Coordinates of C-alpha atoms in Angstrom, one line a residue:
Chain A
X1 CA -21.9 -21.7 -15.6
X2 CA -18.3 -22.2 -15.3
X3 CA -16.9 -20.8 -12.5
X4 CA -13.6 -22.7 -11.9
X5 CA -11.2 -23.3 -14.4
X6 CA -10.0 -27.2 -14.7
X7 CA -6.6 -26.6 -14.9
X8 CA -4.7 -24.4 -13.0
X9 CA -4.5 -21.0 -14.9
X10 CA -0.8 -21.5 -14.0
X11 CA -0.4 -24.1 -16.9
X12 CA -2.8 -22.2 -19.2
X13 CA -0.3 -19.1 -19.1
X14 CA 3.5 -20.1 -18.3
X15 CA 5.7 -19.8 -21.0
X16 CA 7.5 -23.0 -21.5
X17 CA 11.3 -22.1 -20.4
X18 CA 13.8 -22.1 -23.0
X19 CA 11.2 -22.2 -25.4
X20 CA 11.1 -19.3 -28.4
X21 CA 8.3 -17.0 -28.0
X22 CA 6.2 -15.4 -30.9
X23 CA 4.1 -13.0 -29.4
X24 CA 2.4 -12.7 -32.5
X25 CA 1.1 -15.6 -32.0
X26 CA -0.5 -14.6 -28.9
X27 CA -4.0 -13.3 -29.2
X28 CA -4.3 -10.2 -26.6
X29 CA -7.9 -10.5 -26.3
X30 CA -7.8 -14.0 -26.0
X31 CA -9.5 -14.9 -22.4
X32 CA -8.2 -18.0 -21.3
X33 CA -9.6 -20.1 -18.9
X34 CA -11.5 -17.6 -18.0
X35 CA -15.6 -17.8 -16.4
X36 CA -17.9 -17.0 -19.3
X37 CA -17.7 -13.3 -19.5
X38 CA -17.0 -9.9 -18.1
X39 CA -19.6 -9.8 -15.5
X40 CA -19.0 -13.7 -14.3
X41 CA -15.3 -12.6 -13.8
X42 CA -15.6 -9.5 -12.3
X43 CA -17.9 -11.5 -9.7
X44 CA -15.1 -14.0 -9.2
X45 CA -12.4 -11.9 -9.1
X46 CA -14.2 -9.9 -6.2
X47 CA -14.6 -13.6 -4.6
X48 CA -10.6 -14.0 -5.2
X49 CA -10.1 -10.3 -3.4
X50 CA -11.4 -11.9 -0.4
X51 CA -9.5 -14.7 0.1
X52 CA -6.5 -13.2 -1.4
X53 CA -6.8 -10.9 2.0
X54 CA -7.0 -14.0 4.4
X55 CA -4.4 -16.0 2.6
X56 CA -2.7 -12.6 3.0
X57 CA -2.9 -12.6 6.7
X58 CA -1.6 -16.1 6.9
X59 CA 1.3 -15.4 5.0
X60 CA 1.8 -12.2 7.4
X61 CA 1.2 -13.8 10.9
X62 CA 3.3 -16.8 9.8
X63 CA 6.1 -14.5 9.4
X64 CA 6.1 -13.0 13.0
X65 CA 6.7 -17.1 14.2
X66 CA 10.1 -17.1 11.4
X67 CA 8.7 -18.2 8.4
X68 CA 10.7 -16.1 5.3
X69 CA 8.6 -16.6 2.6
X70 CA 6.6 -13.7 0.6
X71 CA 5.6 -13.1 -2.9
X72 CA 6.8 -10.7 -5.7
X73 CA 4.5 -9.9 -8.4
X74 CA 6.7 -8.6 -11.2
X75 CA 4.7 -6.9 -13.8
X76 CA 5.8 -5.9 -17.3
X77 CA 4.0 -4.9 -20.2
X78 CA 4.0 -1.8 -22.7
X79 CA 2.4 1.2 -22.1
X80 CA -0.8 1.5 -20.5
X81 CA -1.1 -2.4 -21.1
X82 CA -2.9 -2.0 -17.2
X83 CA 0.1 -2.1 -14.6
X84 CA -1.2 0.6 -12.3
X85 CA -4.8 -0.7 -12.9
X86 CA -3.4 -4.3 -12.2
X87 CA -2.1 -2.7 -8.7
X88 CA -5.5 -0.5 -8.3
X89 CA -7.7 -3.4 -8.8
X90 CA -6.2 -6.6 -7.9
X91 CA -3.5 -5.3 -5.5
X92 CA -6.1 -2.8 -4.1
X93 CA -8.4 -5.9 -2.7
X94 CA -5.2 -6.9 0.1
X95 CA -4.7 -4.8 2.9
X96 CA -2.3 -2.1 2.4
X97 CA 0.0 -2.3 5.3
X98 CA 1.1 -6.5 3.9
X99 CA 2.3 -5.0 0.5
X100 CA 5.3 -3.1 -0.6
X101 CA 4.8 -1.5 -3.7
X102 CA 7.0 0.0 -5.9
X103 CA 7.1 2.0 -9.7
X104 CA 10.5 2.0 -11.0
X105 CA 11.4 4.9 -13.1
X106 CA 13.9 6.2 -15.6
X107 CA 17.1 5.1 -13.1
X108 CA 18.1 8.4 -10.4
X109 CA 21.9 9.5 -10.5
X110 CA 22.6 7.7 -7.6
X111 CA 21.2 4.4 -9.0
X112 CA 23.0 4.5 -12.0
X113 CA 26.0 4.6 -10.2
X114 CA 25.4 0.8 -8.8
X115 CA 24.8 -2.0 -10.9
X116 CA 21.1 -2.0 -12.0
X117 CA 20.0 -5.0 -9.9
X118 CA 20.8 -2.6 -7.3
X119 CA 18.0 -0.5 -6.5
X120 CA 15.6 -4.0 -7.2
X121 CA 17.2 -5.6 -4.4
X122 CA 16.1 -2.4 -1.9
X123 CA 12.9 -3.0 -3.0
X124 CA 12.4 -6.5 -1.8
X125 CA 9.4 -7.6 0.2
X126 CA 10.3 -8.9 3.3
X127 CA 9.4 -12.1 5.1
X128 CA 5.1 -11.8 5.1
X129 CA 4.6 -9.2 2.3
X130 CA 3.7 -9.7 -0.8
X131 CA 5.7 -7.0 -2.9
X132 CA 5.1 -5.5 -6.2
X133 CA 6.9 -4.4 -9.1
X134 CA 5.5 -2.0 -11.6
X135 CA 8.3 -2.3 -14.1
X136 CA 11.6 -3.8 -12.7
X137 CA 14.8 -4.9 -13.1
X138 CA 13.5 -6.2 -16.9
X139 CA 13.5 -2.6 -17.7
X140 CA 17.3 -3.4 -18.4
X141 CA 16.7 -5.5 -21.0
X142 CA 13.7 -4.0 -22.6
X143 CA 14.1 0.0 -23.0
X144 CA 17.8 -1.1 -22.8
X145 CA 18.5 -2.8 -25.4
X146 CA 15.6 -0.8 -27.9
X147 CA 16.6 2.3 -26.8
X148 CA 20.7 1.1 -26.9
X149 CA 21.2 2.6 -22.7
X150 CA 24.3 0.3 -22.8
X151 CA 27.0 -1.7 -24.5
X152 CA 24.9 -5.0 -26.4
X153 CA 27.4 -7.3 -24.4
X154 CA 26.7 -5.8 -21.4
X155 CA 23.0 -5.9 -21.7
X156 CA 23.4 -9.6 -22.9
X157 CA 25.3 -10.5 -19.8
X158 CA 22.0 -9.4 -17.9
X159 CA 19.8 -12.8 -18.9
X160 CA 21.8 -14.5 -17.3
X161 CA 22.8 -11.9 -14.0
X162 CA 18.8 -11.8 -14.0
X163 CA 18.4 -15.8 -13.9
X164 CA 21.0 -15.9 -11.2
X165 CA 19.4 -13.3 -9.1
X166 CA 15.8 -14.7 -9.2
X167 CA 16.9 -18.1 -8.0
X168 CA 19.0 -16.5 -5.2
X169 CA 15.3 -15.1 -4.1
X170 CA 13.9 -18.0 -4.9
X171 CA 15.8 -20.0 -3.0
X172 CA 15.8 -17.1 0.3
X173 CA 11.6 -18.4 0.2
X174 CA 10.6 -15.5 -2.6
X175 CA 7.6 -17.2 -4.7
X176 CA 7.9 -15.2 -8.0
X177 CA 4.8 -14.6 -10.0
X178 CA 6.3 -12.4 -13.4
X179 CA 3.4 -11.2 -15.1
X180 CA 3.1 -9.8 -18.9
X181 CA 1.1 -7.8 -19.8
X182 CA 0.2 -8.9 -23.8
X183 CA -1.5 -6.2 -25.2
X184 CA -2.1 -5.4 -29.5
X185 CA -1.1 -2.6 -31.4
X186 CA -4.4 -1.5 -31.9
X187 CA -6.0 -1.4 -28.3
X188 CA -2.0 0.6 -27.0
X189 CA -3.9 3.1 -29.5
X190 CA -7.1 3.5 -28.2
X191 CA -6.3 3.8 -24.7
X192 CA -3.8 6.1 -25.8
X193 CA -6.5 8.4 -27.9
X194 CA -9.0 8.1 -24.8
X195 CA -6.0 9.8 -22.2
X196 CA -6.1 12.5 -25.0
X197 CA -10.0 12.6 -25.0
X198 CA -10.1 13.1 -21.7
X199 CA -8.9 16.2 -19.7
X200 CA -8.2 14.3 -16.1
X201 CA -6.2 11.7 -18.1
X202 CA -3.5 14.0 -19.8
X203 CA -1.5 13.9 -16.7
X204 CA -0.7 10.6 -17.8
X205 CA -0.1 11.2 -21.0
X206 CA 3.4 12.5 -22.8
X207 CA 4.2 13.4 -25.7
X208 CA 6.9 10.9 -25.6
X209 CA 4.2 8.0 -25.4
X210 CA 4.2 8.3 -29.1
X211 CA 7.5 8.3 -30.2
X212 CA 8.3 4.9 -27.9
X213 CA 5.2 3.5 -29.5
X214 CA 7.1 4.1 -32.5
X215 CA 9.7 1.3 -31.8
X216 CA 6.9 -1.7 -30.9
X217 CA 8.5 -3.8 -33.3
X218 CA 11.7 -3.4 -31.2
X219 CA 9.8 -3.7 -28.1
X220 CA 8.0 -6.8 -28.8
X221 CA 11.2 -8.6 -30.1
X222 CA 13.5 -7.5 -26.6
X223 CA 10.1 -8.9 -25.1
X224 CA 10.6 -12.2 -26.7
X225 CA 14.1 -12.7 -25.7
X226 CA 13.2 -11.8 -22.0
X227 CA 10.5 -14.1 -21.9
X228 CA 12.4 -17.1 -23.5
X229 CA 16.0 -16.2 -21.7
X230 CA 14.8 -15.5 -18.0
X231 CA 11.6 -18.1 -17.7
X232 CA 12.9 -20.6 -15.3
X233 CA 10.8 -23.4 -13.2
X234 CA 11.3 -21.6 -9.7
X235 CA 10.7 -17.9 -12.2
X236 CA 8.2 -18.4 -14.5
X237 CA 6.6 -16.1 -16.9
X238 CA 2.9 -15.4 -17.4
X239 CA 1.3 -14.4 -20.6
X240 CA -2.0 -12.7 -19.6
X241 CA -3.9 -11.5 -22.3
X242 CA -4.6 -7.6 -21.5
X243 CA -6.7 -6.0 -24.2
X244 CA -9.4 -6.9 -21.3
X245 CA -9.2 -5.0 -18.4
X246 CA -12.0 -7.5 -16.5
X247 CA -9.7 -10.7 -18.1
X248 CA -6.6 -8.8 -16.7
X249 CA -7.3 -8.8 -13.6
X250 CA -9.0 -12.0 -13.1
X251 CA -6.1 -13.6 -14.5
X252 CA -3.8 -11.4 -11.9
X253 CA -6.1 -12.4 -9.1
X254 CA -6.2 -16.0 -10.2
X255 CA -2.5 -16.6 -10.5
X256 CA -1.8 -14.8 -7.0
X257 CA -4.2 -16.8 -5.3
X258 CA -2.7 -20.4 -6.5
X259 CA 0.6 -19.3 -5.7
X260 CA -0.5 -18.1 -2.2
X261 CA -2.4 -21.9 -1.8
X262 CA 0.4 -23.5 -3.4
X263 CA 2.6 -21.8 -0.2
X264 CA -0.2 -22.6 2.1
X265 CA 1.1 -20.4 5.2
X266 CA -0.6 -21.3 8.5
X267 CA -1.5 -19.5 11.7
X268 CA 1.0 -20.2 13.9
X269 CA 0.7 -21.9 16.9
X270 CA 0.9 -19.5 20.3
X271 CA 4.2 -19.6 21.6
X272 CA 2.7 -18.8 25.3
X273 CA 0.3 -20.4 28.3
X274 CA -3.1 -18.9 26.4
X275 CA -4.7 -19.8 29.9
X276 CA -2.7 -18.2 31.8
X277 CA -3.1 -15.1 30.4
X278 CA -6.5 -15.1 30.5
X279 CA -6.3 -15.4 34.1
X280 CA -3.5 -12.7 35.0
X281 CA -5.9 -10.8 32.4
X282 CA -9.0 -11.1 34.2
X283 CA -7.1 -10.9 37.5
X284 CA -6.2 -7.3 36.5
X285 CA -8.5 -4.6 37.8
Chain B
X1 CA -32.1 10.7 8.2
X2 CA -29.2 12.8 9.2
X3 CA -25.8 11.8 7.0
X4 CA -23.9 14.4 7.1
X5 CA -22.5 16.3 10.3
X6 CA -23.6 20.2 10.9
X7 CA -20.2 20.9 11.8
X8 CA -17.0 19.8 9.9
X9 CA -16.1 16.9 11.8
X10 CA -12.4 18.3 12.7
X11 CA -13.4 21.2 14.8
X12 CA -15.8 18.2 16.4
X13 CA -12.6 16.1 17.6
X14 CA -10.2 18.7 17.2
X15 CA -8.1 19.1 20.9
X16 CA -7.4 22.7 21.7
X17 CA -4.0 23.9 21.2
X18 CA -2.4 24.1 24.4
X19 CA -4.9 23.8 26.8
X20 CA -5.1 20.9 29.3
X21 CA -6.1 17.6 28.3
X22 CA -8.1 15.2 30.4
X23 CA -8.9 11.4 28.8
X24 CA -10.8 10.5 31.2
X25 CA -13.7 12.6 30.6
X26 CA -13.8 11.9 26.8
X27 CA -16.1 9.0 26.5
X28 CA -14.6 5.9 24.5
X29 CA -18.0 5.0 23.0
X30 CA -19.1 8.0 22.1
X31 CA -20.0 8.8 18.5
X32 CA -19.7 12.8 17.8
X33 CA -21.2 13.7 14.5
X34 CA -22.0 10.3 13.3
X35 CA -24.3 9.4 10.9
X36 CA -27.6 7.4 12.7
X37 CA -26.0 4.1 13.8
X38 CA -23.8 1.5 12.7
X39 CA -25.6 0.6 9.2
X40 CA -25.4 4.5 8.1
X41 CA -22.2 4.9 9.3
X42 CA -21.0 2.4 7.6
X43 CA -22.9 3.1 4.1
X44 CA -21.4 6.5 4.4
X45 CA -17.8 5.4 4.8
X46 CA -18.4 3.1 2.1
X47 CA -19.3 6.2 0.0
X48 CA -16.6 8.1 1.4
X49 CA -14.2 5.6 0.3
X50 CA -14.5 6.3 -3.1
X51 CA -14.7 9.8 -2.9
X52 CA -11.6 9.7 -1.2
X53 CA -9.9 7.5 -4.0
X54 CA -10.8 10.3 -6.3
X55 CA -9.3 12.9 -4.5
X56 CA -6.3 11.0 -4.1
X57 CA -6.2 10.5 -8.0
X58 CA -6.4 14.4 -7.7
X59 CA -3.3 14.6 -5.6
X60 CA -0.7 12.4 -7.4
X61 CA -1.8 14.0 -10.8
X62 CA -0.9 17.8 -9.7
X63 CA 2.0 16.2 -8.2
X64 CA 2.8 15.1 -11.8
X65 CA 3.2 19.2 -12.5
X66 CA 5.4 20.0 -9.7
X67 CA 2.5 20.5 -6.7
X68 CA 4.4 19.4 -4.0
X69 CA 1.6 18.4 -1.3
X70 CA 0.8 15.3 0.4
X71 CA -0.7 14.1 3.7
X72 CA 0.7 12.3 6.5
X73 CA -2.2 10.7 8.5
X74 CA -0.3 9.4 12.2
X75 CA -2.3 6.8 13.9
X76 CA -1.6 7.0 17.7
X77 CA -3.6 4.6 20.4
X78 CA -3.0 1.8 23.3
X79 CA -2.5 -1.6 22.0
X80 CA -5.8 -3.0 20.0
X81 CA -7.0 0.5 19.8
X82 CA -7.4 -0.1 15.7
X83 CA -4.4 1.3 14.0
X84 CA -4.3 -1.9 12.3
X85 CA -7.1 -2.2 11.6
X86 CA -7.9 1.4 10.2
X87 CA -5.0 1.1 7.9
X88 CA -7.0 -2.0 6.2
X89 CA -10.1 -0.9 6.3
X90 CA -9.8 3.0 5.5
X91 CA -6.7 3.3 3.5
X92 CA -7.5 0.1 2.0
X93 CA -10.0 1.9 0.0
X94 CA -7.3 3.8 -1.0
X95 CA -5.2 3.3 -4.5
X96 CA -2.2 1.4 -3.0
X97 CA 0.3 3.1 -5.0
X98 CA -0.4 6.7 -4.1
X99 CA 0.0 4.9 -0.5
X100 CA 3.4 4.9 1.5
X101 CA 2.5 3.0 5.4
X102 CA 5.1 2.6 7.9
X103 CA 4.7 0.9 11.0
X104 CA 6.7 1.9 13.5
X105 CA 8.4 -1.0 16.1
X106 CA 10.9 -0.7 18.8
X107 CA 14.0 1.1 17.1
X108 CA 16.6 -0.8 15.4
X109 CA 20.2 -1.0 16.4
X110 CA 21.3 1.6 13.4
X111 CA 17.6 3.2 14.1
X112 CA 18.8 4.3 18.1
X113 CA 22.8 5.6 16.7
X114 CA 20.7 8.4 15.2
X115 CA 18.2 11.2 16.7
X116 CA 14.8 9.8 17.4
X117 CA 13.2 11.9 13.7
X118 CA 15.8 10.0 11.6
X119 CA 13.5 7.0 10.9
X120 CA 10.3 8.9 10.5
X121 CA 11.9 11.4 7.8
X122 CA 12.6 8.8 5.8
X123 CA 9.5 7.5 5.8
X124 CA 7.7 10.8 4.9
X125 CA 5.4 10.5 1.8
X126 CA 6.3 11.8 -1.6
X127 CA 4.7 14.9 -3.4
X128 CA 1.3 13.3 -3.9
X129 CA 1.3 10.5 -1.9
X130 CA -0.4 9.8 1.2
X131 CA 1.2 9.0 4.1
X132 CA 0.4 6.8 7.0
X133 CA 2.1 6.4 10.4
X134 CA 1.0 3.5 12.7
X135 CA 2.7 4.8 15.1
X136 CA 5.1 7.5 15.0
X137 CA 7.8 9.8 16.4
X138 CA 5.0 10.4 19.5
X139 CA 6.2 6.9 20.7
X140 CA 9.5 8.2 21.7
X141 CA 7.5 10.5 24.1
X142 CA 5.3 7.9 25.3
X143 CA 6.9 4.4 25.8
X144 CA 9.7 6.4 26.1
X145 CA 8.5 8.4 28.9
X146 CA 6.8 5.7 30.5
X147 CA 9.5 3.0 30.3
X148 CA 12.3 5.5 31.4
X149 CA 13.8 4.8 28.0
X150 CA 16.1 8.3 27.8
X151 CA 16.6 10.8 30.5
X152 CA 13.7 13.0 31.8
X153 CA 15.5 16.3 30.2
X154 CA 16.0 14.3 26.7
X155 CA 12.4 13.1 26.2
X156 CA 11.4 16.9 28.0
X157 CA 12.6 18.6 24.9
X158 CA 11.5 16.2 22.1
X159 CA 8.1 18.0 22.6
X160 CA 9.9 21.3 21.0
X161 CA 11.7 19.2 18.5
X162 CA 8.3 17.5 17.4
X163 CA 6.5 21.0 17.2
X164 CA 9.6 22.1 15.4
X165 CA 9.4 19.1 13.0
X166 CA 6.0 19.1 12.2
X167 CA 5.8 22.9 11.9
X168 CA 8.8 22.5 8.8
X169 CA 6.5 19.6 7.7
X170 CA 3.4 21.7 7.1
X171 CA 5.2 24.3 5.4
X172 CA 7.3 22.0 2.9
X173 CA 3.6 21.3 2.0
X174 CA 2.4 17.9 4.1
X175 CA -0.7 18.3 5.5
X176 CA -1.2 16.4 8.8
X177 CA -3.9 14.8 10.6
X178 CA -2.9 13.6 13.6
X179 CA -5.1 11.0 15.1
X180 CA -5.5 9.4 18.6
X181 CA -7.8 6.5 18.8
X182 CA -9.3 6.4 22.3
X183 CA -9.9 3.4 23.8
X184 CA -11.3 2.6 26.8
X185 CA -9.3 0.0 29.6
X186 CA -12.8 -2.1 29.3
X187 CA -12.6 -2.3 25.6
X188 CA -8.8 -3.2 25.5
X189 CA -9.2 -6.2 27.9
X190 CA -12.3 -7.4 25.8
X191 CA -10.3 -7.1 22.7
X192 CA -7.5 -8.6 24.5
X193 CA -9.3 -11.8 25.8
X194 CA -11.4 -12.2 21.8
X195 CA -7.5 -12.2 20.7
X196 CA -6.4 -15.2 23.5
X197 CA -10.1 -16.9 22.4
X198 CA -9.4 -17.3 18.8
X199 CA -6.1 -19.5 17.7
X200 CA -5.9 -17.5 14.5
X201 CA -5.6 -14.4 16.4
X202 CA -2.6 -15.6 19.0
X203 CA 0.0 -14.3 16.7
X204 CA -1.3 -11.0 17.7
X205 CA -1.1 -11.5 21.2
X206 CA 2.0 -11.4 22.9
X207 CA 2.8 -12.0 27.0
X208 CA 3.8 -8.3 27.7
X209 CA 0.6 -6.6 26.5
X210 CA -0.4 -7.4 29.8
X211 CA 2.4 -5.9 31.4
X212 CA 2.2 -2.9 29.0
X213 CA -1.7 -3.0 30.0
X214 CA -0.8 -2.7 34.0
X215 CA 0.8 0.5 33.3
X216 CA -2.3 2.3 31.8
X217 CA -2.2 5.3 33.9
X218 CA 1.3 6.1 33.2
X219 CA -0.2 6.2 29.9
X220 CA -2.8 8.1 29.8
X221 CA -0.6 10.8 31.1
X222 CA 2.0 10.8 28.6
X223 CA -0.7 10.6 26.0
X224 CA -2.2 13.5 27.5
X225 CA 1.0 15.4 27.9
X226 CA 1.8 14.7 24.2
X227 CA -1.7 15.6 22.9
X228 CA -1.1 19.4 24.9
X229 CA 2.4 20.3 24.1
X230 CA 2.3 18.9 20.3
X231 CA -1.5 20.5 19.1
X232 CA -0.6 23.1 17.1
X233 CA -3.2 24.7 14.4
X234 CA -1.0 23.6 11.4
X235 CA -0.8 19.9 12.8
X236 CA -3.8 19.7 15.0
X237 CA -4.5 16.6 17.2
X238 CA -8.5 14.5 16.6
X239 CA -9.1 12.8 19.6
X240 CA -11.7 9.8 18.0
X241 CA -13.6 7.9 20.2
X242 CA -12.1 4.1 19.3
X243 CA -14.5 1.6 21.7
X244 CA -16.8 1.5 18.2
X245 CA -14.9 -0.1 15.0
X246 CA -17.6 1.2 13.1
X247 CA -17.1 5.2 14.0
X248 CA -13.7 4.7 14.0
X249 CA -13.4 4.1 10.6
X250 CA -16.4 6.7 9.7
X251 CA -14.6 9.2 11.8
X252 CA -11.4 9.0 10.7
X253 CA -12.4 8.6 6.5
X254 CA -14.5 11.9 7.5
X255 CA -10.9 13.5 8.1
X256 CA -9.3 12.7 5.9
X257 CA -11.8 13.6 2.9
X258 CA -12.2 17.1 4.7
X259 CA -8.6 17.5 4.9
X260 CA -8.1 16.5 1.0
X261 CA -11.2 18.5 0.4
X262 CA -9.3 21.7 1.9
X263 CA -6.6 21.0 -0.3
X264 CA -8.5 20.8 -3.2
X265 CA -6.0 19.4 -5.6
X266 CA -6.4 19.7 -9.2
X267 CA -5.8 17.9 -12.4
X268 CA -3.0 19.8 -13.9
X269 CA -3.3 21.2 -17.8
X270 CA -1.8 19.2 -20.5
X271 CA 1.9 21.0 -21.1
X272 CA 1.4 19.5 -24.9
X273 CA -0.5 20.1 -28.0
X274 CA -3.7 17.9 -27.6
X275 CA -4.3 18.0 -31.2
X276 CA -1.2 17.4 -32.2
X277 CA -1.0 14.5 -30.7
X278 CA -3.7 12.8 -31.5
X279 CA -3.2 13.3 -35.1
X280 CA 0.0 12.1 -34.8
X281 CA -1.3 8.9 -33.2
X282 CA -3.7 8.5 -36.1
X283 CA -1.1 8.9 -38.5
X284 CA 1.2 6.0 -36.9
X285 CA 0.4 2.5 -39.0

């Protein structure tokens, strides 16, 4: 049985910067790297939850002695490509109170009046958490541009306002793990037929599902553009294969928990005389 | 095998609105209503867990079509009482998205140029979300009162503006459950030392929890104070035995799914043409 990758599933699934993307090229039940099957991987990615939570801890009490790193999952994909599940299942395994986690939405009135890294930069984790974006500040450049929410200049300056921003966190000790969510054609379908199937799903269905679904071409090809324009060394992109739920979030898991070893955060060292108090402890009646 | 209590648990813990309240004859290890032992209890939170998950699935969905309830579960208790600890392991079973946690520190510079229920308004919860306070707006009748931290008349008539608060609270649709985890003086300096024993629990330990810990008395009584003026039958006050991990979290899970339970939210009804829709999803190429 093959329980550890060889490589780092890091290499397996970052899109080479600068580099055109063909996501038709991309299978989207493809598993790679991946332990042989569903239940293998479900196993290990309940192993991963664990020490995703002490790795977790680290990076929280490091924080409290002045260390400013965190993480920011960023996750992307089309509809119900898994991005609530992704936070359900993987994100659900940490403990709650480390993680700041937010859904970005059609933009409020009073974001829209500020430029739209605006209400991305509120969102931040800070030093110790580990935040998450469902959607994000890609949003701008996806229904943006297919859906034509601005002027094509301006949504072409945002690459590179976007490439600028990320290494401005990256640099202030965010580790950026930007996740896509690859799913087909076909599978957007099914899942979309099963929340009609099902009476406790329809709240998350609308009838608007269909007509966006309508404009995939569109959406895969301001996908491309975003992947190949904002993949950077110190930003890179992920192409996780998500017709699978169980591959989904094994992946998810796996690629959090290298970049949490990669940070290594420690336990920090007391900053007091641990034997004294023990004794003014003990001394107190 | 006796798993689940005669009683609901809340009239168990449940303080009496306005009537005097004396800690010291509530016994820190006791374990009203529990399930036999530590193995059951903790099977039956286990189970809980998930039943909780569902209702909160429940929640967000009518919030979806305009139902505008939520909870707000406020953790109150000494230092190592478990707040931390019952926001991992309890609300960790929890959907973290449906989730908003806010833990409360010393006020900030721009926190202390407002009124003391400017910080904790904006962290209220959402239609549909669950809310969880470690710590809360009692602190600024407790450390407050203890540490002479505003004027005896000022913190004398927070007590109204908190009933007044939470009473607004509960009828803009936020159901409360109000917890205080009771410790015991023994159990905090146990739990005190195990945190100076192990190095990878220093960052939890600071100098002045000693100090905080010699004025324990003065304590009590402001907790006791706060748990009789504040009780009111639309934001009751659970006194749970805290000295036991294990019926901590049982006891508090048990709240909460009895509270959600009252609630009783429902999936909402599609506001679309099921049939429609699917054929037109069949129809897309």
């Amino acid at each position: 049985m093959r329980n550890k990758p060889a490589r780092k599933l890091q290499e397996l699934l970052r899109l080479p910067p600068g580099e055109r993307v063909d996501l038709s090229r991309y299978d989207a039940r493809a598993t790679p790297g991946a332990p042989d099957g569903k239940q293998a991987a479900q196993a290990a990615a309940d192993r991963m939850g664990k020490q995703l939570a002490r790795l977790q801890e680290r990076l929280w009490a490091a924080a409290t002695a002045g260390d400013h790193r965190r993480v920011l999952l960023v996750l992307q994909g089309m509809d119900t490509s898994g991005k609530g599940g992704t936070v359900k299942h993987v994100i659900g395994q940490l403990n709650p109170s480390g993680c700041r986690i937010t859904a970005f939405k059609a933009p409020t009135e009073e974001e829209r009046e500020h430029d739209f890294l605006w209400r991305v930069r509120r969102a931040l984790p800070g030093p110790g958490e580990i935040g998450i974006f469902d959607r994000s500040h890609y949003e701008d450049v996806l229904i943006a541009r297919v859906r034509h929410l601005a002027r094509p200049a301006e949504i072409g300056s945002r690459y590179g306002l976007i490439n600028d921003f990320e290494r401005s966190l990256a640099e202030d000790g965010v580790a950026l793990v930007k996740c896509f969510l690859h799913l087909s054609y076909d599978e957007q379908r099914r899942r979309l037929l099963r929340r009609l199937d099902r009476p406790d799903k329809h709240w998350k269905f609308a009838p608007g599902d269909i007509d966006e679904r309508a404009l995939w071409p569109a959406y895969q090809e301001a996908y491309e553009l975003a992947l190949e324009r904002c993949a950077a060394p110190y930003a890179p992109w992920y192409l996780v294969p998500a017709d699978r739920r169980w591959y989904r979030d094994w992946a998810i898991s796996r690629l959090l928990l290298e970049r949490l070893r990669d940070l290594d955060p420690r336990y920090p060292e007391a900053d007091f005389d641990v034997a004294d108090c023990r004794e003014r402890l003990l001394k107190q009646t």
